[in-house]
Amino acid sequence: MKHPIEQSYMDFPILRDNRDYTYLDNAATTQKPDVVLKALQDYYTQCNANVYRAIYRWGEESTRRYEAAREKTAAFINAESPDQLIFTSGTTDSINLAAATLCRHLIKEGDEIILTEMEHHSNLVPWQIQAEYAGAVLKFIPVSESGELDLAALEGLWSPRTRILALTHMSNVLGTINPVKEITARAHSRGVTVLVDAAQSVPHMKVDVQDLGCDLLAFSGHKMYGPTGIGALYGKKELLEALPPFRGGGEMIRTVYLDHSEWNTLPHKFEAGTPNIAGAIGLGAAVDYLNSYGMKAIEQREARLTEKLIAGLDSLPEYKLFGRAENRGGIAAFSREGSHSHDLTEYLDGRGLALRAGHHCAHPLGRKLNALSTCRASVSFYNTEEEIEKLITALLQAGEHIL
Ligand code: PMP
């Protein structure tokens, strides 16, 4: 049974069974509702068999559920067709696939790739690796004091050698929502291919790939109430068709000879080997679950919780919030004068609050902000206003407990 969104924590066994513990690390991963757990259990107990290969009822049913999950997930981001949704193990895997194949397809020595200073390591390190192989040059859109991209500076970065621009939709540290549609339009006017890291946006707002206009978009199932080990890469059809395969193996081929092979059609060309069948089916159930509340209701609920969180942090003079973007999601990184973020987070755990501490996989941004280690609270619609108040009260009282 589904609950009103204010009580949606009741849809999650781990949350309803632990009402004295408050989970505010949703940017790292989210909890799983009953419907997702049931989809996994049903798959393994009703029709576990490998996809595509089996001409018997369990194999046909597992293939049907796997492809239904692809259809739901593709529709969730408004992809033109399910064939344009490649299942991967998550955002990191999607970006590694994209970086390797795009660089092979597009980059010649001396070509340029534009990234931003606020990228998660997952949207930075794969480009560093591929740029080194291909002889490409990386350039970076700077981040301003307020935690926003300096779009005026972007104009100075373009050159006739710019081929690719890759950026995050929502920063996992600052909460900033970047103007991806506008940046994509600017890139396309110069013939530049755009990849969007949507790990933090797809779970929390309506993401429409056709409206954004991006060429590729990556996201993770586990951050959107689905299982770990599943995610997706969306791509424009002509681009995916033109890209070389990433991994070789079963299912991604049409015909194999001893000295060469011919590739399967989309999306199979990029799904070598036995895929994460259960994970994909669980992700499909997560998509159904999100749709049952609707992304608009989820966005509004999280905006309210975020407003309360930011106002609460601002009411505490000894705390500093990093990131003041006007357009932001429910992520707040902060530090307390004179305290180490690990000490603060350990204290909060003792008060029944789960928050993140550290560099949040964004070393360059931490260096830029002069804050390599911060605390981070990140909300989901299943959090409550009382939980935000509990955090602010605990932070207020931290001085009595830690230096
Ligand atoms: N990009 C961003 C913005 C993220 O927040 C994360 C996860 N913290 C990732 C990429 C990587 O996602 P995953 O670990 O699921 O591959």
XYZ file of C-alpha atoms and ligand atoms in Angstrom:
419
model
C 0.000 0.000 0.000
C 1.280 3.457 -0.889
C 1.236 6.218 1.734
C 0.783 9.978 1.341
C 4.135 11.519 0.400
C 4.603 13.019 3.914
C 4.519 9.463 5.272
C 6.284 7.817 2.362
C 8.954 6.544 4.795
C 6.323 3.904 5.596
C 6.903 2.442 2.106
C 10.485 1.569 3.170
C 11.090 -1.314 5.636
C 14.435 0.037 6.882
C 12.895 3.451 7.575
C 9.641 2.336 9.180
C 11.509 -0.155 11.401
C 14.028 2.471 12.591
C 12.026 5.627 13.279
C 14.618 6.803 15.813
C 17.352 6.872 13.170
C 17.387 9.597 10.494
C 18.957 8.913 7.145
C 20.266 12.067 5.450
C 22.849 10.567 3.083
C 20.528 10.225 0.115
C 23.034 11.685 -2.347
C 25.277 8.679 -1.643
C 22.518 6.102 -1.985
C 18.806 5.843 -1.256
C 16.761 3.312 0.696
C 14.642 0.707 -1.097
C 10.839 0.518 -0.931
C 8.878 -2.733 -0.514
C 7.891 -2.721 -4.189
C 11.526 -2.818 -5.321
C 12.430 -5.589 -2.885
C 9.364 -7.540 -4.014
C 10.311 -7.191 -7.694
C 13.745 -8.679 -6.928
C 12.258 -11.517 -4.882
C 9.607 -12.234 -7.551
C 12.196 -12.379 -10.293
C 14.383 -14.886 -8.461
C 11.478 -17.005 -7.218
C 9.281 -16.931 -10.330
C 11.408 -16.826 -13.484
C 15.160 -16.716 -12.897
C 16.821 -17.559 -16.225
C 19.258 -15.832 -18.548
C 17.840 -13.264 -20.974
C 17.564 -13.659 -24.768
C 19.151 -17.112 -25.016
C 16.451 -19.325 -23.563
C 13.512 -20.566 -25.611
C 11.528 -21.750 -22.617
C 8.998 -20.006 -20.393
C 11.288 -18.789 -17.601
C 13.785 -17.391 -20.074
C 11.026 -15.710 -22.039
C 9.539 -14.215 -18.881
C 12.887 -12.927 -17.581
C 13.561 -11.335 -20.989
C 10.086 -9.784 -20.961
C 10.618 -8.282 -17.474
C 14.116 -7.062 -18.363
C 12.901 -5.325 -21.533
C 9.829 -3.917 -19.747
C 12.238 -2.325 -17.248
C 14.162 -0.782 -20.137
C 10.940 0.646 -21.578
C 9.908 2.155 -18.220
C 13.343 3.615 -17.526
C 13.618 5.074 -21.044
C 10.140 6.616 -20.761
C 11.044 8.046 -17.327
C 13.665 10.314 -18.922
C 11.564 10.735 -22.090
C 14.029 8.943 -24.366
C 12.826 8.760 -27.959
C 13.058 4.952 -27.906
C 13.984 2.157 -25.419
C 16.837 1.153 -27.759
C 18.584 4.342 -26.692
C 18.763 3.233 -23.054
C 21.785 1.059 -22.328
C 21.848 -0.712 -18.983
C 25.181 -0.306 -17.197
C 26.279 -0.874 -13.607
C 25.756 2.813 -12.758
C 26.798 6.359 -13.552
C 30.520 5.594 -13.243
C 30.227 2.701 -15.685
C 28.081 4.787 -18.067
C 30.622 7.610 -18.155
C 33.539 5.214 -18.644
C 31.658 3.697 -21.597
C 30.902 7.135 -23.024
C 34.388 8.572 -22.490
C 36.175 5.581 -24.037
C 33.953 5.294 -27.095
C 33.528 9.031 -27.704
C 37.265 9.609 -27.516
C 37.915 6.770 -29.982
C 35.221 8.110 -32.294
C 35.781 11.866 -32.098
C 39.171 12.805 -30.688
C 42.371 13.443 -32.611
C 45.585 14.560 -30.948
C 45.251 18.159 -29.755
C 41.424 18.147 -29.659
C 39.786 19.605 -26.557
C 37.270 18.407 -23.981
C 35.504 20.858 -21.642
C 34.531 19.741 -18.126
C 33.708 21.799 -15.016
C 35.477 22.347 -11.711
C 32.530 20.852 -9.811
C 32.605 17.338 -11.288
C 32.407 14.174 -9.244
C 35.547 12.063 -9.819
C 33.327 9.795 -11.974
C 32.969 12.566 -14.537
C 36.592 13.623 -14.373
C 38.928 10.637 -14.030
C 37.505 8.662 -17.034
C 38.166 11.754 -19.195
C 41.694 12.109 -17.797
C 42.412 8.478 -18.691
C 40.947 8.725 -22.206
C 42.471 12.147 -22.864
C 45.894 10.716 -22.144
C 45.380 7.854 -24.629
C 43.948 10.139 -27.290
C 46.200 13.164 -26.760
C 43.269 15.418 -25.883
C 43.443 18.576 -23.777
C 41.046 19.054 -20.821
C 39.652 22.506 -20.014
C 37.399 23.467 -17.108
C 34.475 25.841 -16.613
C 35.258 27.642 -13.326
C 32.927 27.612 -10.324
C 32.027 30.990 -8.784
C 31.902 31.989 -5.092
C 28.194 31.131 -4.999
C 28.882 27.638 -6.344
C 27.594 28.291 -9.866
C 29.271 27.755 -13.220
C 30.856 30.870 -14.677
C 29.129 30.886 -18.048
C 30.958 34.032 -19.192
C 34.223 32.140 -18.717
C 32.842 29.269 -20.808
C 32.819 31.597 -23.819
C 36.598 31.928 -23.513
C 37.095 28.139 -23.451
C 35.636 27.220 -26.836
C 38.074 26.695 -29.690
C 37.880 25.124 -33.157
C 39.354 22.005 -31.484
C 36.565 21.626 -28.866
C 34.836 18.280 -29.456
C 33.143 17.234 -26.185
C 31.616 18.971 -23.171
C 30.732 16.860 -20.099
C 29.090 18.297 -17.002
C 27.016 17.424 -14.003
C 23.321 18.286 -13.916
C 23.322 18.679 -10.127
C 26.454 19.020 -7.994
C 26.721 16.317 -5.337
C 28.491 18.806 -3.023
C 26.936 22.224 -3.671
C 23.461 21.136 -4.742
C 23.739 23.520 -7.705
C 21.488 22.655 -10.642
C 23.361 23.652 -13.779
C 21.613 25.216 -16.814
C 22.249 22.144 -18.933
C 19.746 23.037 -21.640
C 21.370 26.420 -22.275
C 24.911 25.032 -22.158
C 23.934 22.200 -24.530
C 22.489 24.707 -27.018
C 25.721 26.725 -26.884
C 27.798 23.565 -27.389
C 25.673 22.343 -30.277
C 25.974 25.674 -32.074
C 29.696 24.822 -32.232
C 29.210 21.162 -33.161
C 30.309 19.978 -29.690
C 28.908 16.709 -28.250
C 27.421 16.978 -24.727
C 27.345 14.365 -21.955
C 25.336 15.009 -18.780
C 26.069 13.334 -15.445
C 22.526 13.073 -14.095
C 23.313 10.899 -11.052
C 21.886 13.535 -8.698
C 19.123 14.966 -10.875
C 17.182 11.976 -12.238
C 16.077 10.834 -8.734
C 14.878 14.289 -7.662
C 13.405 16.199 -10.610
C 11.775 15.607 -13.958
C 14.620 15.013 -16.392
C 13.594 15.101 -20.052
C 16.473 14.245 -22.379
C 14.651 15.584 -25.439
C 14.035 18.908 -23.737
C 17.642 19.141 -22.483
C 18.855 18.221 -25.973
C 21.990 16.486 -24.617
C 23.686 13.749 -26.630
C 24.377 11.387 -23.723
C 23.079 11.198 -20.137
C 24.220 8.922 -17.298
C 22.488 7.921 -14.052
C 22.464 5.296 -11.277
C 19.648 3.029 -10.071
C 20.720 2.957 -6.425
C 20.336 6.730 -6.041
C 16.724 6.508 -7.287
C 15.426 3.836 -4.874
C 16.507 0.947 -7.097
C 19.157 -1.723 -6.428
C 22.919 -1.211 -6.497
C 24.878 -2.376 -9.547
C 22.418 -1.057 -12.138
C 22.282 2.237 -14.016
C 21.908 3.540 -17.513
C 23.399 5.531 -20.330
C 20.988 7.311 -22.664
C 22.241 8.423 -26.050
C 20.987 9.932 -29.279
C 20.416 7.152 -31.773
C 22.741 8.312 -34.557
C 25.536 8.846 -32.049
C 25.119 5.439 -30.344
C 25.023 3.804 -33.758
C 28.228 5.562 -34.816
C 30.171 4.802 -31.612
C 32.379 1.703 -31.448
C 31.506 -0.940 -28.828
C 33.030 -0.627 -25.367
C 33.228 -4.204 -24.036
C 33.394 -7.320 -26.134
C 31.650 -10.603 -25.359
C 28.361 -12.443 -25.637
C 25.198 -10.726 -26.852
C 26.913 -7.601 -28.230
C 27.736 -9.349 -31.504
C 25.735 -10.340 -34.589
C 28.363 -12.670 -36.109
C 31.825 -13.649 -34.920
C 34.694 -14.859 -37.119
C 38.133 -15.806 -35.885
C 39.646 -12.544 -37.050
C 36.778 -10.063 -36.650
C 33.162 -9.620 -35.548
C 30.048 -7.747 -36.549
C 28.066 -5.859 -33.924
C 24.544 -6.383 -32.686
C 21.919 -3.649 -32.934
C 21.228 -1.100 -30.172
C 21.136 -1.349 -27.236
C 22.732 -4.833 -27.227
C 25.927 -3.575 -28.894
C 26.832 -2.013 -25.535
C 25.589 -4.787 -23.214
C 28.241 -7.507 -23.397
C 27.740 -10.616 -21.273
C 24.920 -11.535 -18.887
C 23.452 -8.248 -17.682
C 22.231 -7.390 -14.192
C 18.759 -8.777 -14.916
C 17.418 -8.556 -11.371
C 18.892 -5.062 -10.964
C 17.200 -3.805 -14.119
C 13.854 -5.284 -13.043
C 14.314 -3.647 -9.619
C 15.079 -0.338 -11.320
C 11.885 -0.677 -13.360
C 9.959 -1.140 -10.100
C 11.679 1.957 -8.661
C 10.586 3.956 -11.715
C 6.983 2.781 -11.211
C 7.272 3.776 -7.558
C 8.565 7.284 -8.365
C 5.820 7.706 -10.974
C 3.199 6.723 -8.414
C 3.991 9.942 -6.479
C 4.990 11.879 -9.585
C 8.232 13.806 -9.997
C 6.445 17.125 -9.544
C 5.177 16.153 -6.080
C 8.614 14.743 -5.202
C 10.352 17.931 -6.330
C 7.960 20.129 -4.332
C 8.301 18.016 -1.196
C 12.103 18.008 -1.397
C 12.201 21.769 -2.120
C 10.286 22.381 1.111
C 12.618 20.150 3.130
C 15.658 21.806 1.526
C 14.386 25.292 2.321
C 13.990 24.269 5.951
C 17.451 22.704 5.990
C 19.168 25.783 4.532
C 17.252 28.168 6.817
C 18.225 26.000 9.791
C 21.910 25.974 8.847
C 21.819 29.739 8.273
C 20.449 30.210 11.789
C 23.637 28.651 13.226
C 26.465 31.229 13.099
C 29.301 28.754 13.742
C 28.397 26.762 10.604
C 29.392 27.633 7.058
C 27.326 26.427 4.104
C 29.105 25.783 0.793
C 27.048 26.628 -2.293
C 24.488 29.400 -2.598
C 23.100 28.739 -6.050
C 19.595 30.035 -6.647
C 18.640 26.922 -8.558
C 19.517 24.078 -6.213
C 18.534 20.602 -5.080
C 18.416 19.041 -1.620
C 22.139 18.767 -0.935
C 23.906 20.941 1.660
C 27.627 20.695 2.449
C 28.743 22.575 5.540
C 31.511 22.818 8.100
C 31.707 23.897 11.727
C 34.426 26.306 12.757
C 37.195 24.459 14.586
C 35.658 20.964 14.178
C 36.695 18.164 11.877
C 33.825 16.927 9.718
C 34.463 13.317 10.814
C 34.132 14.247 14.506
C 30.946 16.144 13.792
C 29.458 13.280 11.772
C 30.374 10.741 14.445
C 28.665 12.921 17.035
C 25.584 13.180 14.774
C 25.485 9.397 14.370
C 25.346 9.199 18.165
C 22.345 11.504 17.995
C 20.636 9.190 15.503
C 21.512 11.060 12.322
C 23.325 9.595 9.290
C 25.264 12.258 7.358
C 28.244 12.125 5.041
C 31.678 13.509 5.885
C 34.704 13.908 3.652
C 35.605 15.073 0.162
C 32.447 13.663 -1.518
C 34.534 12.393 -4.454
C 35.268 15.912 -5.651
C 38.868 16.722 -4.634
C 39.362 19.598 -7.112
C 36.175 21.324 -5.931
C 37.198 20.858 -2.281
C 40.556 22.472 -3.045
C 38.861 25.357 -4.815
C 36.475 25.932 -1.887
C 39.353 25.560 0.553
C 37.284 22.863 2.263
C 38.612 19.411 1.436
C 36.432 17.812 4.092
C 32.867 18.880 4.874
C 29.681 17.418 6.339
C 26.878 16.834 3.880
C 23.157 16.433 4.433
C 21.094 15.301 1.454
C 17.332 14.921 1.546
C 14.758 12.652 -0.003
C 10.971 13.066 -0.096
C 10.799 10.348 2.576
C 12.528 12.593 5.107
C 10.302 14.654 7.370
C 10.325 18.219 8.662
C 10.844 16.798 12.174
C 13.996 15.071 10.981
C 15.382 18.357 9.648
C 14.564 20.008 12.995
C 16.311 17.126 14.771
C 19.466 17.768 12.709
C 19.455 21.512 13.370
C 18.945 20.969 17.121
C 21.792 18.439 17.205
C 24.073 20.846 15.315
C 23.148 23.640 17.716
C 24.110 21.450 20.666
C 27.282 20.090 19.047
C 29.457 22.597 20.906
C 28.686 20.935 24.226
C 29.953 17.617 22.888
C 32.819 18.241 20.470
C 35.535 20.835 20.134
N 28.229 11.686 -10.385
C 27.659 12.279 -9.332
C 27.256 13.726 -9.430
C 27.457 11.562 -8.157
O 26.914 12.163 -7.095
C 27.840 10.199 -8.106
C 27.647 9.361 -6.851
N 28.030 9.987 -5.677
C 28.403 9.630 -9.235
C 28.575 10.396 -10.359
C 28.830 8.196 -9.264
O 27.729 7.340 -9.173
P 27.919 5.778 -8.972
O 28.833 5.608 -7.800
O 26.536 5.291 -8.710
O 28.497 5.235 -10.231
